[in-house]
GROMACS .gro file of C-alpha atoms in nm:
model
  243
    1UNK     CA    1  -0.011   0.005   0.008
    2UNK     CA    2   0.159   0.327  -0.093
    3UNK     CA    3   0.125   0.656   0.041
    4UNK     CA    4  -0.034   0.810  -0.266
    5UNK     CA    5  -0.317   0.565  -0.196
    6UNK     CA    6  -0.358   0.649   0.156
    7UNK     CA    7  -0.344   1.017   0.079
    8UNK     CA    8  -0.623   0.955  -0.197
    9UNK     CA    9  -0.837   0.764   0.059
   10UNK     CA   10  -0.811   1.025   0.336
   11UNK     CA   11  -0.876   1.279   0.059
   12UNK     CA   12  -1.196   1.132  -0.073
   13UNK     CA   13  -1.342   1.060   0.272
   14UNK     CA   14  -1.262   1.413   0.377
   15UNK     CA   15  -1.427   1.541   0.050
   16UNK     CA   16  -1.712   1.311   0.121
   17UNK     CA   17  -1.787   1.468   0.453
   18UNK     CA   18  -1.746   1.823   0.349
   19UNK     CA   19  -1.979   1.744   0.050
   20UNK     CA   20  -2.243   1.578   0.262
   21UNK     CA   21  -2.230   1.874   0.505
   22UNK     CA   22  -2.265   2.115   0.224
   23UNK     CA   23  -2.562   1.908   0.055
   24UNK     CA   24  -2.758   1.890   0.388
   25UNK     CA   25  -2.671   2.237   0.503
   26UNK     CA   26  -2.989   2.405   0.455
   27UNK     CA   27  -3.191   2.094   0.624
   28UNK     CA   28  -2.933   2.141   0.927
   29UNK     CA   29  -2.982   2.494   0.970
   30UNK     CA   30  -3.341   2.545   0.870
   31UNK     CA   31  -3.592   2.586   1.165
   32UNK     CA   32  -3.805   2.261   1.224
   33UNK     CA   33  -4.125   2.423   1.154
   34UNK     CA   34  -4.292   2.162   0.984
   35UNK     CA   35  -4.449   2.175   0.628
   36UNK     CA   36  -4.669   2.439   0.480
   37UNK     CA   37  -5.010   2.299   0.351
   38UNK     CA   38  -5.326   2.475   0.250
   39UNK     CA   39  -5.601   2.329   0.055
   40UNK     CA   40  -5.646   2.682  -0.088
   41UNK     CA   41  -5.287   2.677  -0.239
   42UNK     CA   42  -5.178   2.539  -0.554
   43UNK     CA   43  -4.935   2.310  -0.603
   44UNK     CA   44  -4.672   2.574  -0.731
   45UNK     CA   45  -4.722   2.746  -0.431
   46UNK     CA   46  -4.689   2.446  -0.205
   47UNK     CA   47  -4.366   2.343  -0.384
   48UNK     CA   48  -4.237   2.729  -0.350
   49UNK     CA   49  -4.336   2.739   0.038
   50UNK     CA   50  -4.194   2.400   0.097
   51UNK     CA   51  -3.869   2.451  -0.124
   52UNK     CA   52  -3.965   2.142  -0.321
   53UNK     CA   53  -3.947   2.124  -0.715
   54UNK     CA   54  -4.342   2.075  -0.819
   55UNK     CA   55  -4.209   1.793  -1.030
   56UNK     CA   56  -4.088   1.609  -0.714
   57UNK     CA   57  -4.435   1.639  -0.566
   58UNK     CA   58  -4.600   1.504  -0.880
   59UNK     CA   59  -4.347   1.221  -0.902
   60UNK     CA   60  -4.447   1.104  -0.556
   61UNK     CA   61  -4.809   1.155  -0.637
   62UNK     CA   62  -4.773   0.940  -0.950
   63UNK     CA   63  -4.663   0.635  -0.727
   64UNK     CA   64  -5.054   0.661  -0.638
   65UNK     CA   65  -5.204   0.703  -0.981
   66UNK     CA   66  -4.989   0.798  -1.292
   67UNK     CA   67  -5.251   1.044  -1.407
   68UNK     CA   68  -5.156   1.281  -1.131
   69UNK     CA   69  -4.886   1.397  -1.360
   70UNK     CA   70  -5.144   1.575  -1.550
   71UNK     CA   71  -5.271   1.769  -1.255
   72UNK     CA   72  -5.289   2.148  -1.302
   73UNK     CA   73  -5.043   2.341  -1.123
   74UNK     CA   74  -5.193   2.686  -1.094
   75UNK     CA   75  -5.534   2.567  -0.949
   76UNK     CA   76  -5.621   2.562  -0.588
   77UNK     CA   77  -5.564   2.217  -0.416
   78UNK     CA   78  -5.955   2.196  -0.326
   79UNK     CA   79  -6.031   2.236  -0.705
   80UNK     CA   80  -5.846   1.938  -0.831
   81UNK     CA   81  -5.957   1.571  -0.862
   82UNK     CA   82  -5.714   1.452  -0.585
   83UNK     CA   83  -5.747   1.380  -0.208
   84UNK     CA   84  -5.560   1.661  -0.041
   85UNK     CA   85  -5.451   1.417   0.212
   86UNK     CA   86  -5.247   1.237  -0.055
   87UNK     CA   87  -5.073   1.569  -0.142
   88UNK     CA   88  -5.000   1.642   0.232
   89UNK     CA   89  -4.857   1.302   0.257
   90UNK     CA   90  -4.618   1.360  -0.034
   91UNK     CA   91  -4.484   1.684   0.126
   92UNK     CA   92  -4.430   1.502   0.444
   93UNK     CA   93  -4.225   1.247   0.256
   94UNK     CA   94  -4.023   1.515   0.099
   95UNK     CA   95  -3.962   1.670   0.455
   96UNK     CA   96  -3.904   1.352   0.634
   97UNK     CA   97  -3.508   1.330   0.585
   98UNK     CA   98  -3.278   1.326   0.901
   99UNK     CA   99  -2.968   1.541   0.786
  100UNK     CA  100  -2.728   1.427   1.036
  101UNK     CA  101  -2.807   1.063   0.988
  102UNK     CA  102  -2.764   1.127   0.604
  103UNK     CA  103  -2.434   1.274   0.644
  104UNK     CA  104  -2.309   0.989   0.869
  105UNK     CA  105  -2.421   0.732   0.626
  106UNK     CA  106  -2.213   0.900   0.336
  107UNK     CA  107  -1.912   0.907   0.569
  108UNK     CA  108  -1.941   0.589   0.671
  109UNK     CA  109  -1.989   0.452   0.302
  110UNK     CA  110  -1.671   0.652   0.199
  111UNK     CA  111  -1.476   0.499   0.487
  112UNK     CA  112  -1.594   0.151   0.358
  113UNK     CA  113  -1.495   0.208   0.031
  114UNK     CA  114  -1.159   0.344   0.143
  115UNK     CA  115  -1.087   0.040   0.367
  116UNK     CA  116  -1.170  -0.183   0.078
  117UNK     CA  117  -0.922  -0.033  -0.161
  118UNK     CA  118  -0.647  -0.010   0.068
  119UNK     CA  119  -0.696  -0.363   0.213
  120UNK     CA  120  -0.725  -0.517  -0.146
  121UNK     CA  121  -0.385  -0.337  -0.216
  122UNK     CA  122  -0.240  -0.465   0.072
  123UNK     CA  123  -0.333  -0.818   0.047
  124UNK     CA  124  -0.267  -1.078  -0.211
  125UNK     CA  125  -0.557  -1.281  -0.144
  126UNK     CA  126  -0.898  -1.132  -0.057
  127UNK     CA  127  -1.156  -1.413  -0.097
  128UNK     CA  128  -1.216  -1.460   0.286
  129UNK     CA  129  -1.235  -1.067   0.320
  130UNK     CA  130  -1.519  -1.072   0.027
  131UNK     CA  131  -1.699  -1.349   0.169
  132UNK     CA  132  -1.767  -1.166   0.480
  133UNK     CA  133  -1.741  -0.816   0.420
  134UNK     CA  134  -1.965  -0.808   0.111
  135UNK     CA  135  -2.291  -0.976   0.286
  136UNK     CA  136  -2.200  -0.737   0.578
  137UNK     CA  137  -2.194  -0.427   0.354
  138UNK     CA  138  -2.519  -0.527   0.186
  139UNK     CA  139  -2.687  -0.576   0.552
  140UNK     CA  140  -2.547  -0.233   0.668
  141UNK     CA  141  -2.577  -0.005   0.382
  142UNK     CA  142  -2.859  -0.182   0.182
  143UNK     CA  143  -3.082  -0.252   0.456
  144UNK     CA  144  -3.018  -0.120   0.775
  145UNK     CA  145  -2.910   0.248   0.689
  146UNK     CA  146  -3.138   0.249   0.389
  147UNK     CA  147  -3.066   0.249   0.018
  148UNK     CA  148  -2.845   0.578   0.010
  149UNK     CA  149  -2.589   0.675  -0.096
  150UNK     CA  150  -2.619   0.499  -0.425
  151UNK     CA  151  -2.415   0.571  -0.726
  152UNK     CA  152  -2.732   0.486  -0.961
  153UNK     CA  153  -2.945   0.753  -0.753
  154UNK     CA  154  -2.668   1.018  -0.846
  155UNK     CA  155  -2.688   0.914  -1.200
  156UNK     CA  156  -3.071   0.917  -1.212
  157UNK     CA  157  -3.071   1.264  -1.054
  158UNK     CA  158  -2.858   1.399  -1.322
  159UNK     CA  159  -3.129   1.297  -1.557
  160UNK     CA  160  -3.379   1.457  -1.331
  161UNK     CA  161  -3.175   1.766  -1.334
  162UNK     CA  162  -3.211   1.789  -1.708
  163UNK     CA  163  -3.590   1.710  -1.677
  164UNK     CA  164  -3.619   2.000  -1.413
  165UNK     CA  165  -3.721   1.758  -1.129
  166UNK     CA  166  -3.432   1.819  -0.899
  167UNK     CA  167  -3.424   2.164  -0.723
  168UNK     CA  168  -3.066   2.205  -0.645
  169UNK     CA  169  -2.833   2.185  -0.958
  170UNK     CA  170  -2.509   2.211  -0.760
  171UNK     CA  171  -2.575   1.964  -0.518
  172UNK     CA  172  -2.667   1.702  -0.783
  173UNK     CA  173  -2.342   1.778  -0.973
  174UNK     CA  174  -2.128   1.751  -0.659
  175UNK     CA  175  -2.277   1.423  -0.566
  176UNK     CA  176  -2.223   1.300  -0.913
  177UNK     CA  177  -1.856   1.418  -0.925
  178UNK     CA  178  -1.783   1.256  -0.599
  179UNK     CA  179  -1.897   0.919  -0.698
  180UNK     CA  180  -1.722   0.950  -1.019
  181UNK     CA  181  -1.395   1.032  -0.830
  182UNK     CA  182  -1.445   0.705  -0.641
  183UNK     CA  183  -1.488   0.532  -0.958
  184UNK     CA  184  -1.182   0.673  -1.110
  185UNK     CA  185  -0.990   0.548  -0.794
  186UNK     CA  186  -1.099   0.212  -0.777
  187UNK     CA  187  -1.168  -0.002  -1.092
  188UNK     CA  188  -1.525  -0.146  -1.046
  189UNK     CA  189  -1.535  -0.028  -0.686
  190UNK     CA  190  -1.861   0.141  -0.701
  191UNK     CA  191  -2.018  -0.154  -0.887
  192UNK     CA  192  -1.866  -0.412  -0.664
  193UNK     CA  193  -1.863  -0.239  -0.327
  194UNK     CA  194  -2.038   0.114  -0.358
  195UNK     CA  195  -2.371  -0.004  -0.529
  196UNK     CA  196  -2.583  -0.211  -0.296
  197UNK     CA  197  -2.740  -0.427  -0.566
  198UNK     CA  198  -2.379  -0.497  -0.715
  199UNK     CA  199  -2.246  -0.603  -0.379
  200UNK     CA  200  -2.534  -0.836  -0.338
  201UNK     CA  201  -2.468  -0.977  -0.685
  202UNK     CA  202  -2.100  -1.014  -0.590
  203UNK     CA  203  -2.200  -1.211  -0.269
  204UNK     CA  204  -2.421  -1.426  -0.467
  205UNK     CA  205  -2.136  -1.506  -0.719
  206UNK     CA  206  -1.907  -1.603  -0.421
  207UNK     CA  207  -2.129  -1.891  -0.368
  208UNK     CA  208  -1.962  -2.196  -0.527
  209UNK     CA  209  -2.285  -2.290  -0.722
  210UNK     CA  210  -2.280  -1.961  -0.910
  211UNK     CA  211  -1.928  -1.945  -0.987
  212UNK     CA  212  -1.891  -2.195  -1.259
  213UNK     CA  213  -1.831  -2.019  -1.576
  214UNK     CA  214  -2.041  -2.020  -1.880
  215UNK     CA  215  -1.872  -2.147  -2.192
  216UNK     CA  216  -2.072  -1.915  -2.415
  217UNK     CA  217  -2.021  -1.554  -2.395
  218UNK     CA  218  -2.183  -1.276  -2.574
  219UNK     CA  219  -1.943  -1.059  -2.789
  220UNK     CA  220  -1.842  -0.734  -2.646
  221UNK     CA  221  -1.997  -0.514  -2.931
  222UNK     CA  222  -2.317  -0.690  -2.894
  223UNK     CA  223  -2.311  -0.666  -2.507
  224UNK     CA  224  -2.219  -0.279  -2.549
  225UNK     CA  225  -2.482  -0.207  -2.810
  226UNK     CA  226  -2.748  -0.401  -2.605
  227UNK     CA  227  -2.681  -0.189  -2.308
  228UNK     CA  228  -2.683   0.130  -2.480
  229UNK     CA  229  -3.036   0.044  -2.646
  230UNK     CA  230  -3.169  -0.067  -2.336
  231UNK     CA  231  -3.032   0.236  -2.154
  232UNK     CA  232  -3.189   0.483  -2.423
  233UNK     CA  233  -3.542   0.285  -2.371
  234UNK     CA  234  -3.545   0.321  -2.006
  235UNK     CA  235  -3.438   0.701  -2.035
  236UNK     CA  236  -3.726   0.741  -2.323
  237UNK     CA  237  -3.969   0.583  -2.135
  238UNK     CA  238  -3.900   0.758  -1.780
  239UNK     CA  239  -3.843   1.135  -1.911
  240UNK     CA  240  -3.954   1.178  -2.292
  241UNK     CA  241  -4.277   1.387  -2.318
  242UNK     CA  242  -4.322   1.375  -1.968
  243UNK     CA  243  -4.551   1.670  -1.855
   0.00000   0.00000   0.00000
């Protein structure tokens, strides 16, 4: 293990801590006065009063009924064809985050990735380490502490930013850059350790039954084109022509 990698590890953990505090600073400093809600207010007014993008509210409402994407944004809530309680619940959902808890999660996640890279660079064999650490990581970061931080979430928020669904461009970009730096530092680090689903897949792969290699391999070009087409289809279905 070189001093350079140790310095990089300290830098990335520190950067994660500072970025987390910056991203949650508004939540840390704002008074806990609850949400603003009135049936006489419009969706735009509710969004502005609660500092939430109106599309985020509609996105949450669409979980109940996709047709809610079509709700007028400039009419009072009492005139809309929706139960006001559902809108209130959506606002409460946006306001329920615990900023200190989120900061600690991000820092612990960064420490985990740093420890993993430094350990891998130090040891020649990491099979036993993977066998224990990966399932433990899934349980802690994928279940006990929730599904965030998540590299895919940062990527999704970039697309949301383009679609005007995320209200803080600086925060979205910082988060994306942070994940990118970790990805550059460790090849496949985020896929194997930083992403909870990826870590779960790797954990399953460690089971002897799943480690048998298939004789057939899809050509790289076919695999790459298929992924790009699939990615485009998902993007088109999720964001294209959305109101």
